[in-house]
CSV table of C-alpha atoms and ligand atoms in Angstrom, one decimal:
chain,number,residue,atom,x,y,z
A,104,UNK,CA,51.4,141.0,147.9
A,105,UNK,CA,48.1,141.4,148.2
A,106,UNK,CA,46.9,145.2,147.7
A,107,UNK,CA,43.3,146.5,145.7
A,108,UNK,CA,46.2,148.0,143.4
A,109,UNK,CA,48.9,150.5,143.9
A,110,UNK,CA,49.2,153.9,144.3
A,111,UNK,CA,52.5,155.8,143.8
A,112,UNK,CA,52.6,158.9,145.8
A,113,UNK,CA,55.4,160.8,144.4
A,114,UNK,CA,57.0,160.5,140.9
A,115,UNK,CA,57.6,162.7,138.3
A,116,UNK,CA,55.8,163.5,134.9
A,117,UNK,CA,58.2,165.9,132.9
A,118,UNK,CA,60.2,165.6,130.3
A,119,UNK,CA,63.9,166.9,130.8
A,120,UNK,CA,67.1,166.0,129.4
A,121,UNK,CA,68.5,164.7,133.3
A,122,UNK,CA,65.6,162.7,133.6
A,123,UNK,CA,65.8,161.1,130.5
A,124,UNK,CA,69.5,159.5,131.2
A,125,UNK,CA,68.6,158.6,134.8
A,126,UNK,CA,65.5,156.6,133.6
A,127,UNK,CA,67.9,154.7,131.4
A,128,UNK,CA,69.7,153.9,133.9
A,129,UNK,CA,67.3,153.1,135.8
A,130,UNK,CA,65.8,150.5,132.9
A,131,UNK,CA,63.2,152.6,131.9
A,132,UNK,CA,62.3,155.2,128.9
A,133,UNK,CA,60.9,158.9,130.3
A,134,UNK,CA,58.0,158.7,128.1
A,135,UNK,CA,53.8,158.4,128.6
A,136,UNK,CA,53.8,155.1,126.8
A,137,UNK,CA,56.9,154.0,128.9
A,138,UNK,CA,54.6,154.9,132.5
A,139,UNK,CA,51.0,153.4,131.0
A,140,UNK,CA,53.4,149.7,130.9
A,141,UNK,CA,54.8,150.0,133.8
A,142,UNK,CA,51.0,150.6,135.8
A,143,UNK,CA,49.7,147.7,132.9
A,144,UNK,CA,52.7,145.3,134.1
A,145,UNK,CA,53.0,146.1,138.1
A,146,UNK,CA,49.2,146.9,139.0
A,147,UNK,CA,49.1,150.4,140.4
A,148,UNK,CA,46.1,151.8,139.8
A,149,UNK,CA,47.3,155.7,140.4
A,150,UNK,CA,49.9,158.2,140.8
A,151,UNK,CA,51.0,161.4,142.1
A,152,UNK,CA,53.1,163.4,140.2
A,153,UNK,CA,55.2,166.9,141.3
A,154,UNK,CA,55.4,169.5,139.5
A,155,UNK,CA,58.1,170.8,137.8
A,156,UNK,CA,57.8,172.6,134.6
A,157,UNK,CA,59.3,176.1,134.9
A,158,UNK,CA,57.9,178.3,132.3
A,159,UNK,CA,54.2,178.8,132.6
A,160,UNK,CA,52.8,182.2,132.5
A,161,UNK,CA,51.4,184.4,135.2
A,162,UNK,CA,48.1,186.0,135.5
A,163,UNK,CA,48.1,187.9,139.0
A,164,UNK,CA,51.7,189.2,139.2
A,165,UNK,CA,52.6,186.3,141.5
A,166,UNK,CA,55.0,183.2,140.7
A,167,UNK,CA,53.3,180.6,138.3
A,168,UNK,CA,53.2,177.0,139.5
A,169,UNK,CA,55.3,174.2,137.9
A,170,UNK,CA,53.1,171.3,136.5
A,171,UNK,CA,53.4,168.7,134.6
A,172,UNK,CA,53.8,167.5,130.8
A,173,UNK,CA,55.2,164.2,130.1
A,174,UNK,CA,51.8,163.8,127.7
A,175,UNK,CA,52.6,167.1,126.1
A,176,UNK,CA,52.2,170.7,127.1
A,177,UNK,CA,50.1,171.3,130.2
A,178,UNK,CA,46.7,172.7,128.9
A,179,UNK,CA,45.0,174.9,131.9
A,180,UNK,CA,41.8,175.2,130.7
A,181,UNK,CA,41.1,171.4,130.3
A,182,UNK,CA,43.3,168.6,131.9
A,183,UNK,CA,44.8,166.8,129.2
A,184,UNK,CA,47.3,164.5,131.2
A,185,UNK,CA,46.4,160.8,132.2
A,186,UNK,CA,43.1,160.9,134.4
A,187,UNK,CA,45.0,158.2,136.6
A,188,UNK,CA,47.7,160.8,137.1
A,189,UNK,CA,47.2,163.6,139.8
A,190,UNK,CA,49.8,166.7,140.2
A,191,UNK,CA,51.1,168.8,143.0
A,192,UNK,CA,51.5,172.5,142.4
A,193,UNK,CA,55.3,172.9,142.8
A,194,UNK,CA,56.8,176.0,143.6
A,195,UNK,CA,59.5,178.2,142.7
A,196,UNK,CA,60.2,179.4,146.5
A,197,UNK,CA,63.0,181.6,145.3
A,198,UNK,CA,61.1,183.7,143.0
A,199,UNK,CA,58.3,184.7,145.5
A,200,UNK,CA,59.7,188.4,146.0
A,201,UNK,CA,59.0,191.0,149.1
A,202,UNK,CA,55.1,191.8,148.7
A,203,UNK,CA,54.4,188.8,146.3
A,204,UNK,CA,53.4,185.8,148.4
A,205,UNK,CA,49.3,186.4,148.1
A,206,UNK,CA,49.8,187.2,144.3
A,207,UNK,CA,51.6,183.8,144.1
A,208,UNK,CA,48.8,182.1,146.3
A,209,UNK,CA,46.4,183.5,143.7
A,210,UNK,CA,48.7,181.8,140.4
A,211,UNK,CA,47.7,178.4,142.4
A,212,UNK,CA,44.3,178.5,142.9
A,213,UNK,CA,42.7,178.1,139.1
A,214,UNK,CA,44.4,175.0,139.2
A,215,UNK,CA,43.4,173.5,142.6
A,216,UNK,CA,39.8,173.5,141.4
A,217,UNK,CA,40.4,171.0,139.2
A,218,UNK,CA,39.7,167.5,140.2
A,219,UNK,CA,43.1,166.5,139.5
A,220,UNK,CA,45.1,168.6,141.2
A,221,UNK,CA,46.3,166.9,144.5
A,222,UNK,CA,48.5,169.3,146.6
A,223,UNK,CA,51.7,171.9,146.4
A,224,UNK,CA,55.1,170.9,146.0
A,225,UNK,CA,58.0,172.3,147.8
A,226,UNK,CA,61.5,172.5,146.7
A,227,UNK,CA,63.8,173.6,150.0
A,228,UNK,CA,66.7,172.6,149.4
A,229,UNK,CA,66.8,173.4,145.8
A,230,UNK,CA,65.3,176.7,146.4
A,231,UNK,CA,67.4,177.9,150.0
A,232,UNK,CA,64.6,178.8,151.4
A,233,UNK,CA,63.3,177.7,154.6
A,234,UNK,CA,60.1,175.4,154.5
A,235,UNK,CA,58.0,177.4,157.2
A,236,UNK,CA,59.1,180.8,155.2
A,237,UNK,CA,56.9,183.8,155.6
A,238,UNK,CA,56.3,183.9,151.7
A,239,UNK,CA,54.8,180.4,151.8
A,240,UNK,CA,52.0,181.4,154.2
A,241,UNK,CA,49.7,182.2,151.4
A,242,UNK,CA,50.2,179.2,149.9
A,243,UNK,CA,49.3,177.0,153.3
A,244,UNK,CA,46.3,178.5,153.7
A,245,UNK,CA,45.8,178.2,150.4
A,246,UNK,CA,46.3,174.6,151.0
A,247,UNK,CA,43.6,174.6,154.1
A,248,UNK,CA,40.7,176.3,152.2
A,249,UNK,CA,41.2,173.2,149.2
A,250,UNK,CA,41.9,170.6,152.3
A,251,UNK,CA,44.9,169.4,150.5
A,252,UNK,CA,48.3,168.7,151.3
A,253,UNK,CA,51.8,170.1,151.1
A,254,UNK,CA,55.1,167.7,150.3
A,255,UNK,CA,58.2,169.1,150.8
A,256,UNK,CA,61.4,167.5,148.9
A,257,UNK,CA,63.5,166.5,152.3
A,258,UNK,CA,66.9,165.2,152.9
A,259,UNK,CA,70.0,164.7,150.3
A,260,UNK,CA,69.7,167.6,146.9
A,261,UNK,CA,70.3,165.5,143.6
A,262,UNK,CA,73.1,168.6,142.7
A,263,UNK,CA,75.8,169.6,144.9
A,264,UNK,CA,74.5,173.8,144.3
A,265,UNK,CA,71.1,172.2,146.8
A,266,UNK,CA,71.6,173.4,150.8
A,267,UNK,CA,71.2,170.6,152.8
A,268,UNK,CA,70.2,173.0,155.6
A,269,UNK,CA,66.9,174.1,154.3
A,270,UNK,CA,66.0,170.6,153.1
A,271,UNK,CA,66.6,168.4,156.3
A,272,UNK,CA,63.6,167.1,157.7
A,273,UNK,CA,63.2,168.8,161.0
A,274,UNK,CA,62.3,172.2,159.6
A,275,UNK,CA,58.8,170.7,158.4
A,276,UNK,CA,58.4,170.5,162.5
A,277,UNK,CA,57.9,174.3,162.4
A,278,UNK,CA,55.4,174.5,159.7
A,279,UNK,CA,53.5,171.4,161.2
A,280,UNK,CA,52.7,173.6,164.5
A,281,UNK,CA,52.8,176.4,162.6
A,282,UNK,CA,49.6,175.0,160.5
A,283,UNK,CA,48.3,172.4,162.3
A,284,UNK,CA,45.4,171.9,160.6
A,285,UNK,CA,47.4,171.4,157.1
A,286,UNK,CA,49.4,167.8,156.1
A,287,UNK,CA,52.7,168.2,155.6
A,288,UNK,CA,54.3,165.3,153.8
A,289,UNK,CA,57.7,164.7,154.4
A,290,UNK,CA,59.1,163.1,151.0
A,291,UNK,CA,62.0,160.5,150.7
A,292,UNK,CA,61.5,160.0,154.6
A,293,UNK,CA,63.9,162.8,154.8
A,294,UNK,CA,66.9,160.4,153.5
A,295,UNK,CA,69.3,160.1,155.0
A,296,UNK,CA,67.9,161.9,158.1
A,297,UNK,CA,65.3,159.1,158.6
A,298,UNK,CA,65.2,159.3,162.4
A,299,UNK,CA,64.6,162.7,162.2
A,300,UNK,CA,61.8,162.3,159.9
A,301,UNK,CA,60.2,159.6,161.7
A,302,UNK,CA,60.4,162.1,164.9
A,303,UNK,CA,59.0,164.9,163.2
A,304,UNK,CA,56.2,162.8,162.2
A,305,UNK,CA,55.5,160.7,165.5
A,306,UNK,CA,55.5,164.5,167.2
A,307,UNK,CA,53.2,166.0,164.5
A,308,UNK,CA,49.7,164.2,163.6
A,309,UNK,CA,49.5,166.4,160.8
A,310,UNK,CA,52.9,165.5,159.2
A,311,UNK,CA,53.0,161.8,157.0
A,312,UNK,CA,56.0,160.5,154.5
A,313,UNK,CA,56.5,158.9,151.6
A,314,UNK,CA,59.4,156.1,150.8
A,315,UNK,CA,60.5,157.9,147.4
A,316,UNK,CA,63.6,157.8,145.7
A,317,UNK,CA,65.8,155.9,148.2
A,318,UNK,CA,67.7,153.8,145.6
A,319,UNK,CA,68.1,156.5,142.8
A,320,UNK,CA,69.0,155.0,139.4
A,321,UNK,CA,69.6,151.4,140.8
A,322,UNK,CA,68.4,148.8,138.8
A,323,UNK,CA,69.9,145.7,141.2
A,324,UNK,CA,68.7,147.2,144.4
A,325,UNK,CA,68.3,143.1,145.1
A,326,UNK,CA,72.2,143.7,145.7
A,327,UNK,CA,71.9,146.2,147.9
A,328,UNK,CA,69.9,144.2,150.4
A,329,UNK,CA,73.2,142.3,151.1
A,330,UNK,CA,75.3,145.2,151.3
A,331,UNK,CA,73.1,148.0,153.2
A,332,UNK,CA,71.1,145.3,155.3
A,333,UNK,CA,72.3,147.9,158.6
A,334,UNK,CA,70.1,150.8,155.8
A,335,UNK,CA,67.0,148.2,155.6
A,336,UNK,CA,67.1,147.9,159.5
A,337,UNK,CA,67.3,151.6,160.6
A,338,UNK,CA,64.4,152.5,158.0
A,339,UNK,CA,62.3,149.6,159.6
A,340,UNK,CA,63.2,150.9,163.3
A,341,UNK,CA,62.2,154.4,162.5
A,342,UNK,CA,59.1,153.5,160.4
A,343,UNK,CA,58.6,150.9,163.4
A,344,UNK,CA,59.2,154.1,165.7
A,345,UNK,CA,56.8,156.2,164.3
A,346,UNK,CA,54.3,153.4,164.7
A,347,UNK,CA,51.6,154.8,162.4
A,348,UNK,CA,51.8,153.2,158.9
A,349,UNK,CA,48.7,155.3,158.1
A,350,UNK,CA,50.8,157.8,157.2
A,351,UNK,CA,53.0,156.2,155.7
A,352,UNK,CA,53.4,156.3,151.8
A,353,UNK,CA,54.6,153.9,148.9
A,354,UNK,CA,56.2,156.3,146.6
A,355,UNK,CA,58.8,155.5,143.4
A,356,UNK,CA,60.2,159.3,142.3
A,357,UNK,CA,60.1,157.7,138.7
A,358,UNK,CA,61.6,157.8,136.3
A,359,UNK,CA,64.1,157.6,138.8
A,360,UNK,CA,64.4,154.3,139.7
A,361,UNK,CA,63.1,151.1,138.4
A,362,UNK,CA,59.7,150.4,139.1
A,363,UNK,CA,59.3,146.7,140.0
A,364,UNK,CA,62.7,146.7,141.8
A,365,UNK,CA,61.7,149.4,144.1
A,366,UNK,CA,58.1,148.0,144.8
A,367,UNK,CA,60.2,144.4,146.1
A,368,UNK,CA,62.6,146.9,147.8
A,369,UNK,CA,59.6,148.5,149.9
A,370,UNK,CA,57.6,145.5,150.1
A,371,UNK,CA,60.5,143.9,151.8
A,372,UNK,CA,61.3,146.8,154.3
A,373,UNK,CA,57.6,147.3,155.7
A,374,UNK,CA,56.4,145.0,157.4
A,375,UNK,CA,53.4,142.6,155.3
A,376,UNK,CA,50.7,143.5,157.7
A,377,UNK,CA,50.9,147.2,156.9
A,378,UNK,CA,51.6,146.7,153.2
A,379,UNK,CA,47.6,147.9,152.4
A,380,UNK,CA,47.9,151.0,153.8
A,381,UNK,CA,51.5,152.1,152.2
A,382,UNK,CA,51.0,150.6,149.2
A,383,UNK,CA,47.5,151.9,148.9
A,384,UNK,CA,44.9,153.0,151.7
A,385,UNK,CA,47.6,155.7,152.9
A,386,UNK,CA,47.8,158.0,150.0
A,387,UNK,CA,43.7,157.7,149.8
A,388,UNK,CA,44.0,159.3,153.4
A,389,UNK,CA,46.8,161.8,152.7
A,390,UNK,CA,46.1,163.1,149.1
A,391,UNK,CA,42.1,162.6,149.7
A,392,UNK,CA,41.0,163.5,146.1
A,393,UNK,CA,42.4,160.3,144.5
A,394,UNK,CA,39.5,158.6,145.9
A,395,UNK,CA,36.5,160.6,144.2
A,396,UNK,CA,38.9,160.3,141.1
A,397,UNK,CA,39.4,156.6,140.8
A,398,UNK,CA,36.3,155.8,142.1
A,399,UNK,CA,35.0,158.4,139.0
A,400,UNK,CA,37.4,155.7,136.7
A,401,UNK,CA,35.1,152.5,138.2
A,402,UNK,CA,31.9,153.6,137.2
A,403,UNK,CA,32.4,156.3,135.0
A,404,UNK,CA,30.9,158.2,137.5
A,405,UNK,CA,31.1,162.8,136.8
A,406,UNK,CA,34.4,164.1,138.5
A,407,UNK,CA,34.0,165.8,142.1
A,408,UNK,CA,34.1,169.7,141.2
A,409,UNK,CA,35.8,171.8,144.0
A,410,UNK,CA,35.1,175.4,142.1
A,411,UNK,CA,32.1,176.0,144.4
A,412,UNK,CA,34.2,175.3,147.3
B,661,ZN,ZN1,60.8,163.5,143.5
């Protein structure tokens, strides 16, 4: 494969008890020095990780983000996690209450002038609450003044108490037209309910996916080629559908899986012309501060500042 380097679009940076097990099963450790190998050993060059630490504190009577700590305890007032290792500002939809939407919107912004801080994270499944909610609003715009985007965790909820209702792809259609001038990013290509995905996304300019977290734990997805070749073939149909591999994202959802499995996995499903852009030029377009940041990592260039946006 011939890339400049990979970028993953969507794993995780967080050290939890669940996440530990899976990566084991997954032939991996949840640790830092565990993630620096894995970039060392299979050339990516950058990653985007969600957020999803749940106790930081709250200034403004709003609903703190969840960020990320895998190389120790988030520090707000100077990044101290990898500088090849972006977040998204996830959030804890449930908690926003009647009146506190703008108070939550004003938790997030500190954070998004920092260089490093890519986007907001949604969680609708998880938190049974619709993706184009009322309460999220805030946050959108929020997400149009910094001109970054918003993923939404689509498709199948790793615990049974998740509602598949509020996390199946077609309700990212309504906050697409809803804000058309934000990116939506529909993760997991909504898995299972690719076609819907790849609709939502053909209809919508503003909405891209990434390829996250479609063999979960699977260490011999080589196997699975054999069995789920019909799976292989719908997700190339739907991609092929869609038509626009410009927005159309490599992403792992590590520790989750195992890394250079999953890389063969999508390298095999998309097809080799388009491998630059979902391996790489993609996420530069989608999440557009990685390139100021690893251009900064080149030539030790000063990071872009977004305070006097
Ligand atoms: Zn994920």
């Amino acid at each position: 494969m011939t890339v400049p380097g990979i970028i993953d679009a969507h794993m995780h940076y967080f050290d939890v008890e669940g996440f530990r097990e899976t990566a084991l099963a997954a032939g991996h450790e949840n640790s830092a020095a565990c993630w620096r190998k894995i970039c060392r050993e299979n050339g990516i060059v950058f990653a985007v990780a969600m957020g999803n630490t749940m106790d930081e504190p709250s200034f403004y009577g709003g609903v703190p983000p969840r960020l990320i700590d895998l190389a120790g305890p988030f520090d707000r007032e100077h990044y101290n996690q990898p500088d090849d290792i972006g977040y998204c500002l996830g959030v804890m939809s449930e908690e926003i209450g009647e009146g506190q939407a703008e108070a939550t919107a004003r938790e997030f912004e500190p954070y998004l002038r920092e260089p490093h801080c890519l986007g907001i994270k949604l969680y609708p499944g998880y938190n049974k609450v619709y993706a184009n909610d009322r309460r999220h609003w805030p946050l959108f715009e929020l997400a149009r003044a910094y001109d970054v985007p918003v993923a939404i965790h689509c498709g199948d909820t790793a615990r049974p108490q998740g509602l598949l209702k509020y996390s199946h792809p077609l309700n990212v259609d309504e906050a697409a037209v809803t804000f058309p001038d934000v990116t939506f990013v529909i993760c997991h290509v909504g898995n299972p309910w690719i076609l819907d995905a790849c609709e939502v996304a053909a209809k919508d300019p503003n909405v891209a996916l990434d390829l996250s977290g479609l063999l979960a734990g699977n260490v011999k997805p080589l196997l699975i080629y054999d069995d789920n070749r019909g799976y292989i073939r719908y997700l190339r149909t739907w991609l092929n559908y869609l038509g626009d591999y410009g927005r159309v994202m490599y992403g792992s959802d590590w520790p989750l899986v195992n890394i250079p499995a999953y890389i063969r996995f999508i390298a095999h499903t998309v097809p080799e012309e388009y491998h630059e852009d979902v391996f790489y030029r993609s996420a530069l377009r989608i999440y557009k501060r990685i390139g100021p940041l690893l251009k900064a990592q080149n030539e030790g260039s000063p990071l872009p500042s977004y305070a006097r946006k």
